[in-house]
PDB file of C-alpha atoms in Angstrom:
ATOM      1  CA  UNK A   3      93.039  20.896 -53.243  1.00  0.00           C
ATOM      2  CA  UNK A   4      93.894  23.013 -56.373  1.00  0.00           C
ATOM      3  CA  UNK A   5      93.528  26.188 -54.909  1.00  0.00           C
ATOM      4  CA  UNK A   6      96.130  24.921 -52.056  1.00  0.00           C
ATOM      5  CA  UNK A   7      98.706  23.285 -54.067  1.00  0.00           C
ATOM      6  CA  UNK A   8      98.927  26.921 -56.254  1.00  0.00           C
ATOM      7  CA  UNK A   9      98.954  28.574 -53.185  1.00  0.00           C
ATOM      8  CA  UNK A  10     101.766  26.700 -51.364  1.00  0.00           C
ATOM      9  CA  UNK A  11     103.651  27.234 -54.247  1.00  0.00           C
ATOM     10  CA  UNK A  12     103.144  31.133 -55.037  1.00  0.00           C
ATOM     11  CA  UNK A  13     106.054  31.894 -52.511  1.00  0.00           C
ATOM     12  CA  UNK A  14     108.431  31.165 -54.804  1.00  0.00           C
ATOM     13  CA  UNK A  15     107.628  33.995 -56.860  1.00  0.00           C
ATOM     14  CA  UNK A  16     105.803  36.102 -54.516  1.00  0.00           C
ATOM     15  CA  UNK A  17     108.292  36.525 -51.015  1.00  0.00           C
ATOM     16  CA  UNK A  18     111.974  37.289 -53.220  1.00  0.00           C
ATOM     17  CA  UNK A  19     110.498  39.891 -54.873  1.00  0.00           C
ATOM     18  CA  UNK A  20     109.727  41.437 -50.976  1.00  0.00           C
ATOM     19  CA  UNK A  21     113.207  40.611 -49.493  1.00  0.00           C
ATOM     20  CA  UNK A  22     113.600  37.150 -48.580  1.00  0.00           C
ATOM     21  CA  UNK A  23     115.834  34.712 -49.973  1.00  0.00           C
ATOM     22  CA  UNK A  24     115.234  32.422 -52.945  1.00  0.00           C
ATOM     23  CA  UNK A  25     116.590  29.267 -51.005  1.00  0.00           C
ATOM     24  CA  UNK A  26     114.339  30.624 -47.724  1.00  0.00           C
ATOM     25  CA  UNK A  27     111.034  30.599 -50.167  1.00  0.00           C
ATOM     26  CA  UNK A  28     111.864  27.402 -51.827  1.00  0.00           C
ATOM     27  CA  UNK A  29     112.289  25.716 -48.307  1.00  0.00           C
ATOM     28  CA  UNK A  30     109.057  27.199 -47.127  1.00  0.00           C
ATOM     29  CA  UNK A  31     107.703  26.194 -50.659  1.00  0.00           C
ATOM     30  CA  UNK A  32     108.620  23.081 -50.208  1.00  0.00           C
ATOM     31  CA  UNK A  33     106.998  22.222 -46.407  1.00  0.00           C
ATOM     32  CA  UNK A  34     103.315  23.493 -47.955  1.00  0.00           C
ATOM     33  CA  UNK A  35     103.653  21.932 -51.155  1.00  0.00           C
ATOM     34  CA  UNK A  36     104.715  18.466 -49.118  1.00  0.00           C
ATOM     35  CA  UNK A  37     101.883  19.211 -46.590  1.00  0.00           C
ATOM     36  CA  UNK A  38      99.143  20.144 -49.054  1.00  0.00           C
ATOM     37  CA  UNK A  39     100.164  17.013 -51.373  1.00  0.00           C
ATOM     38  CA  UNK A  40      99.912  14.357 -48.157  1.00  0.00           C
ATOM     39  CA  UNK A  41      97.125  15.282 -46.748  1.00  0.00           C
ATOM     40  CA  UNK A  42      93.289  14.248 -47.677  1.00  0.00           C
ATOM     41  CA  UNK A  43      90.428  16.441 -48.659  1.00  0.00           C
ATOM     42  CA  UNK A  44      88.614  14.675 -45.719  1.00  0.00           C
ATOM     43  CA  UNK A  45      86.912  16.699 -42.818  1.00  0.00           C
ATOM     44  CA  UNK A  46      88.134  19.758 -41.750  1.00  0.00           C
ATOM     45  CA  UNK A  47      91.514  19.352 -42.950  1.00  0.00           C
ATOM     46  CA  UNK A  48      91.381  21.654 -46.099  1.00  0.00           C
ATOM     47  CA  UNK A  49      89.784  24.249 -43.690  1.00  0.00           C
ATOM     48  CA  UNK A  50      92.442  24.411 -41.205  1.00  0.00           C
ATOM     49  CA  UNK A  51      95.603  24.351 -44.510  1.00  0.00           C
ATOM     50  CA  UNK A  52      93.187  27.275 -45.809  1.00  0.00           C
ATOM     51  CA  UNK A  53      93.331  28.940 -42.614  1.00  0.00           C
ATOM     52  CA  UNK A  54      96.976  28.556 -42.255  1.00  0.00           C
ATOM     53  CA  UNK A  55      97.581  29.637 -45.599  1.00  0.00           C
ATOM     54  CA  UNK A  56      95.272  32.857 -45.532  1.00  0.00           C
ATOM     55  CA  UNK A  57      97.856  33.154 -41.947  1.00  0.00           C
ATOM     56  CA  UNK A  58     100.891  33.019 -43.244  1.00  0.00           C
ATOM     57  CA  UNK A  59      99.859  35.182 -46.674  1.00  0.00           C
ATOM     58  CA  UNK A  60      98.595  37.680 -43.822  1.00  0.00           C
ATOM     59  CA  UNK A  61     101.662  37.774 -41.871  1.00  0.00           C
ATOM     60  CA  UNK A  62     103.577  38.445 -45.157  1.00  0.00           C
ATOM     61  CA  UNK A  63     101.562  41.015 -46.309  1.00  0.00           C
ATOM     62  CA  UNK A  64     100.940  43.292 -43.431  1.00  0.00           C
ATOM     63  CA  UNK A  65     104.487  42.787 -42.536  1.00  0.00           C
ATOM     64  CA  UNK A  66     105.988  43.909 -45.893  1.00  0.00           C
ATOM     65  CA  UNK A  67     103.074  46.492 -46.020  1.00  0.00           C
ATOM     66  CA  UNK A  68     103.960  48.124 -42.278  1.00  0.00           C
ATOM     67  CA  UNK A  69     108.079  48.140 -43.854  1.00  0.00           C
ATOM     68  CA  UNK A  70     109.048  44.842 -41.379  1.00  0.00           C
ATOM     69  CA  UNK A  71     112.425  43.258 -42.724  1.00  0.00           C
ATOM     70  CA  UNK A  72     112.223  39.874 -43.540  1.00  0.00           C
ATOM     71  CA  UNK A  73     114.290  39.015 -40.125  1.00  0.00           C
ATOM     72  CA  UNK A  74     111.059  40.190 -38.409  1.00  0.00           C
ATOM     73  CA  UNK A  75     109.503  37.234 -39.060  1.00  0.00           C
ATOM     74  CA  UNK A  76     112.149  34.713 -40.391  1.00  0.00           C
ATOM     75  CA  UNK A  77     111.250  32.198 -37.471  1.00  0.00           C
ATOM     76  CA  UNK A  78     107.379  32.617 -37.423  1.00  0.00           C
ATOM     77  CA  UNK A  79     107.149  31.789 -41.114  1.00  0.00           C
ATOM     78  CA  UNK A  80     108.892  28.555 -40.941  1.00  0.00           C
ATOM     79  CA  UNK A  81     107.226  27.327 -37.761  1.00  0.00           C
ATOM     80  CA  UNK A  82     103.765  28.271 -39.474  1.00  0.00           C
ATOM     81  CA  UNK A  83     104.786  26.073 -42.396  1.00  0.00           C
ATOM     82  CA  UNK A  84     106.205  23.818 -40.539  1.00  0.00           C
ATOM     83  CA  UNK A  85     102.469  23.394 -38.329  1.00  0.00           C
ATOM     84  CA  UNK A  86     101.014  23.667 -42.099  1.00  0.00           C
ATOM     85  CA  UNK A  87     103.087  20.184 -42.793  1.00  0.00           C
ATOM     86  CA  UNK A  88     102.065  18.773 -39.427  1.00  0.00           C
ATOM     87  CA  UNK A  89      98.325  19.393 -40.702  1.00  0.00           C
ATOM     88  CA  UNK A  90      99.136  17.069 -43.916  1.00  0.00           C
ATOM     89  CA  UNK A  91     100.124  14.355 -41.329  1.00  0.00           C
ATOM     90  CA  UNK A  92      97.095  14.882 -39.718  1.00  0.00           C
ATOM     91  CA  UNK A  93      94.797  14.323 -42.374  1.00  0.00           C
ATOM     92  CA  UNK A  94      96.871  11.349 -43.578  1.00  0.00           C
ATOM     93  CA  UNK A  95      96.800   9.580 -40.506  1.00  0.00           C
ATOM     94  CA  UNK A  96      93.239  10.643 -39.550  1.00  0.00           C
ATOM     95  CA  UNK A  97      91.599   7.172 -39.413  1.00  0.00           C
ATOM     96  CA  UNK A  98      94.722   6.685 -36.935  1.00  0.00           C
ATOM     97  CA  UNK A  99      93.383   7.971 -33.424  1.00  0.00           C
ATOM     98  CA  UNK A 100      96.574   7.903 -31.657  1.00  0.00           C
ATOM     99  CA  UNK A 101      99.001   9.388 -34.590  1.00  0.00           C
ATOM    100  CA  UNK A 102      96.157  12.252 -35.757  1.00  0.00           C
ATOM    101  CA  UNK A 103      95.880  13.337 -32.139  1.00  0.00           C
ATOM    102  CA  UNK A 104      99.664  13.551 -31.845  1.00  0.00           C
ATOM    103  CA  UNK A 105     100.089  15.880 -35.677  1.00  0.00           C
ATOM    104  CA  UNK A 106      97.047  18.140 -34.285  1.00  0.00           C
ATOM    105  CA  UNK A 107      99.096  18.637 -31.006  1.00  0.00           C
ATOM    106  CA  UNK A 108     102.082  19.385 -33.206  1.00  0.00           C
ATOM    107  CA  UNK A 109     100.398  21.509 -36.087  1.00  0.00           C
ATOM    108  CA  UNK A 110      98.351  23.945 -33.293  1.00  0.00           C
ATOM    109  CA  UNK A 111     102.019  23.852 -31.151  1.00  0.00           C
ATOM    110  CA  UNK A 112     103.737  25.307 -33.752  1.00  0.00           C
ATOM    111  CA  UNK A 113     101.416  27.766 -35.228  1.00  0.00           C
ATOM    112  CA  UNK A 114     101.156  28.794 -31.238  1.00  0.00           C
ATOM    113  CA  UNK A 115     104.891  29.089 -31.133  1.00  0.00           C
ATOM    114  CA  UNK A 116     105.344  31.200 -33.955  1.00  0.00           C
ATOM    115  CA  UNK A 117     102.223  33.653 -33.224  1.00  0.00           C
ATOM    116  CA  UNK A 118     103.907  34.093 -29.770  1.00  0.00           C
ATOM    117  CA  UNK A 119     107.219  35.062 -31.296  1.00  0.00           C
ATOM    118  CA  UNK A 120     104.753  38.018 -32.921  1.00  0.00           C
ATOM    119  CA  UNK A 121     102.538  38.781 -29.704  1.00  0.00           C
ATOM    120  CA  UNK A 122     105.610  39.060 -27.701  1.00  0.00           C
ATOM    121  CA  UNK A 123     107.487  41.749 -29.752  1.00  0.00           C
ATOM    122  CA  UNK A 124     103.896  43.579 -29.622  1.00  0.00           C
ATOM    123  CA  UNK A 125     102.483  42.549 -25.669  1.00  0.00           C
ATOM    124  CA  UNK A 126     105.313  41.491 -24.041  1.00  0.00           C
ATOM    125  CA  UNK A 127     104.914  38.258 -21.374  1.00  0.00           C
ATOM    126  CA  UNK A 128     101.145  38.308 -21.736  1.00  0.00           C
ATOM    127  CA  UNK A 129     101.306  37.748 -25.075  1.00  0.00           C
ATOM    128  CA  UNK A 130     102.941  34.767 -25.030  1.00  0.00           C
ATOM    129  CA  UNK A 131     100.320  33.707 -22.389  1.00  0.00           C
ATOM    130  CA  UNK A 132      97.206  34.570 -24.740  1.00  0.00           C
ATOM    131  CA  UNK A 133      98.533  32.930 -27.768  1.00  0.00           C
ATOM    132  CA  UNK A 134      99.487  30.124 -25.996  1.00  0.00           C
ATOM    133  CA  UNK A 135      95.873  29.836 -23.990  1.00  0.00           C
ATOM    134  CA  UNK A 136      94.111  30.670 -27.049  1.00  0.00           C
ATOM    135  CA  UNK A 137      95.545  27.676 -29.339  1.00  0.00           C
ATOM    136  CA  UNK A 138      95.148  25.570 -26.614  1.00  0.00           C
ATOM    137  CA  UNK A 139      91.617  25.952 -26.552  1.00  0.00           C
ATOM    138  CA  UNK A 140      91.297  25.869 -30.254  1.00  0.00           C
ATOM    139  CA  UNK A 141      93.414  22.747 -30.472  1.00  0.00           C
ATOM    140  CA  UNK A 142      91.169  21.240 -27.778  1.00  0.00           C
ATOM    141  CA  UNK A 143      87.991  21.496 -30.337  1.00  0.00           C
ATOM    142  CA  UNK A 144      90.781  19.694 -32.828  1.00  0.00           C
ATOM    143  CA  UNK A 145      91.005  16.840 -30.457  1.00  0.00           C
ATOM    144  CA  UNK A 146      87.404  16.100 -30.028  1.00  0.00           C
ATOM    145  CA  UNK A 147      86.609  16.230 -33.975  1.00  0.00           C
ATOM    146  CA  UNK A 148      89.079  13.151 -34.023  1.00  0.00           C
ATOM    147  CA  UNK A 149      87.835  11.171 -30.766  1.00  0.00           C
ATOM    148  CA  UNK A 150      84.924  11.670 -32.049  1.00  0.00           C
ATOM    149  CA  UNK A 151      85.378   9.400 -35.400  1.00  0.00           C
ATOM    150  CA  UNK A 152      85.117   6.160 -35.147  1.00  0.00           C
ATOM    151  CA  UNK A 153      87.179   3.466 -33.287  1.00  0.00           C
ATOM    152  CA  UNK A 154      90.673   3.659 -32.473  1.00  0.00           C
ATOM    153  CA  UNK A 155      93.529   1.837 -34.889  1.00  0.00           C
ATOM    154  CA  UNK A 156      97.219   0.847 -34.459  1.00  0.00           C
ATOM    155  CA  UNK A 157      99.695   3.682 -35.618  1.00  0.00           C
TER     156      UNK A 157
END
């Protein structure tokens, strides 16, 4: 959990100093830091926040790296953060069928939603249609890992 609290944190220091705003950072600060802090190091959770975090560091990096302005990407970052804070929720509420279910569908929908805003500047139509298809499927595997545990429980 460490290594994701320092890491939800870095873009404070890390994105002004490549263009973006200091109140933008702090916001997207804020919605990993919140995210990271609520969830549990239970199951898979810490996999998928490291995976989203490796994302969004990638997305940052190769942007700023290919010369991309920060309004390339000023909605995909948020919505990635915003699916990283969706993840938290999931992991809180993972004993809680109904309500884990419901932040996977949100977390994988907004991650999909911002990757499209990407695939469509660089496919067009189709590559809305592949991102979309594609995080379906992975958010499908999501699903089962939490039908799977035990019994259902009131939200």
């Amino acid at each position: 959990m460490v290594y994701r609290i320092v890491f939800s944190i870095l873009p404070i220091l890390f994105m002004p100093k490549i263009g973006y705003s200091l109140g933008y950072s702090v916001f997207l600060a804020g919605l990993l830091f919140f995210g990271t802090v609520i969830s549990k190091d239970v199951e898979w959770i810490p996999q998928l926040q490291g995976i989203t975090l490796v994302l969004l560091y990638a997305l940052l990096l190769l942007g700023y790296a290919k010369g991309a302005s920060p309004s390339d990407y000023y909605m995909v970052l948020p919505l990635i953060s915003i699916g990283y804070l969706f993840s938290g929720f999931e992991g809180l509420l993972l004993s809680k069928k109904t309500a884990a279910i419901l932040f996977s569908a949100l977390f994988w929908s907004a991650v999909a939603i911002g990757l499209s805003f990407i695939a469509y500047k660089k496919l067009g139509s189709p590559g809305i249609v592949m991102a979309v298809v594609l995080f379906f499927f992975i958010a499908m595997q999501d699903i089962k890992k939490i039908l799977k545990k035990g019994e259902d429980s009131p939200i």
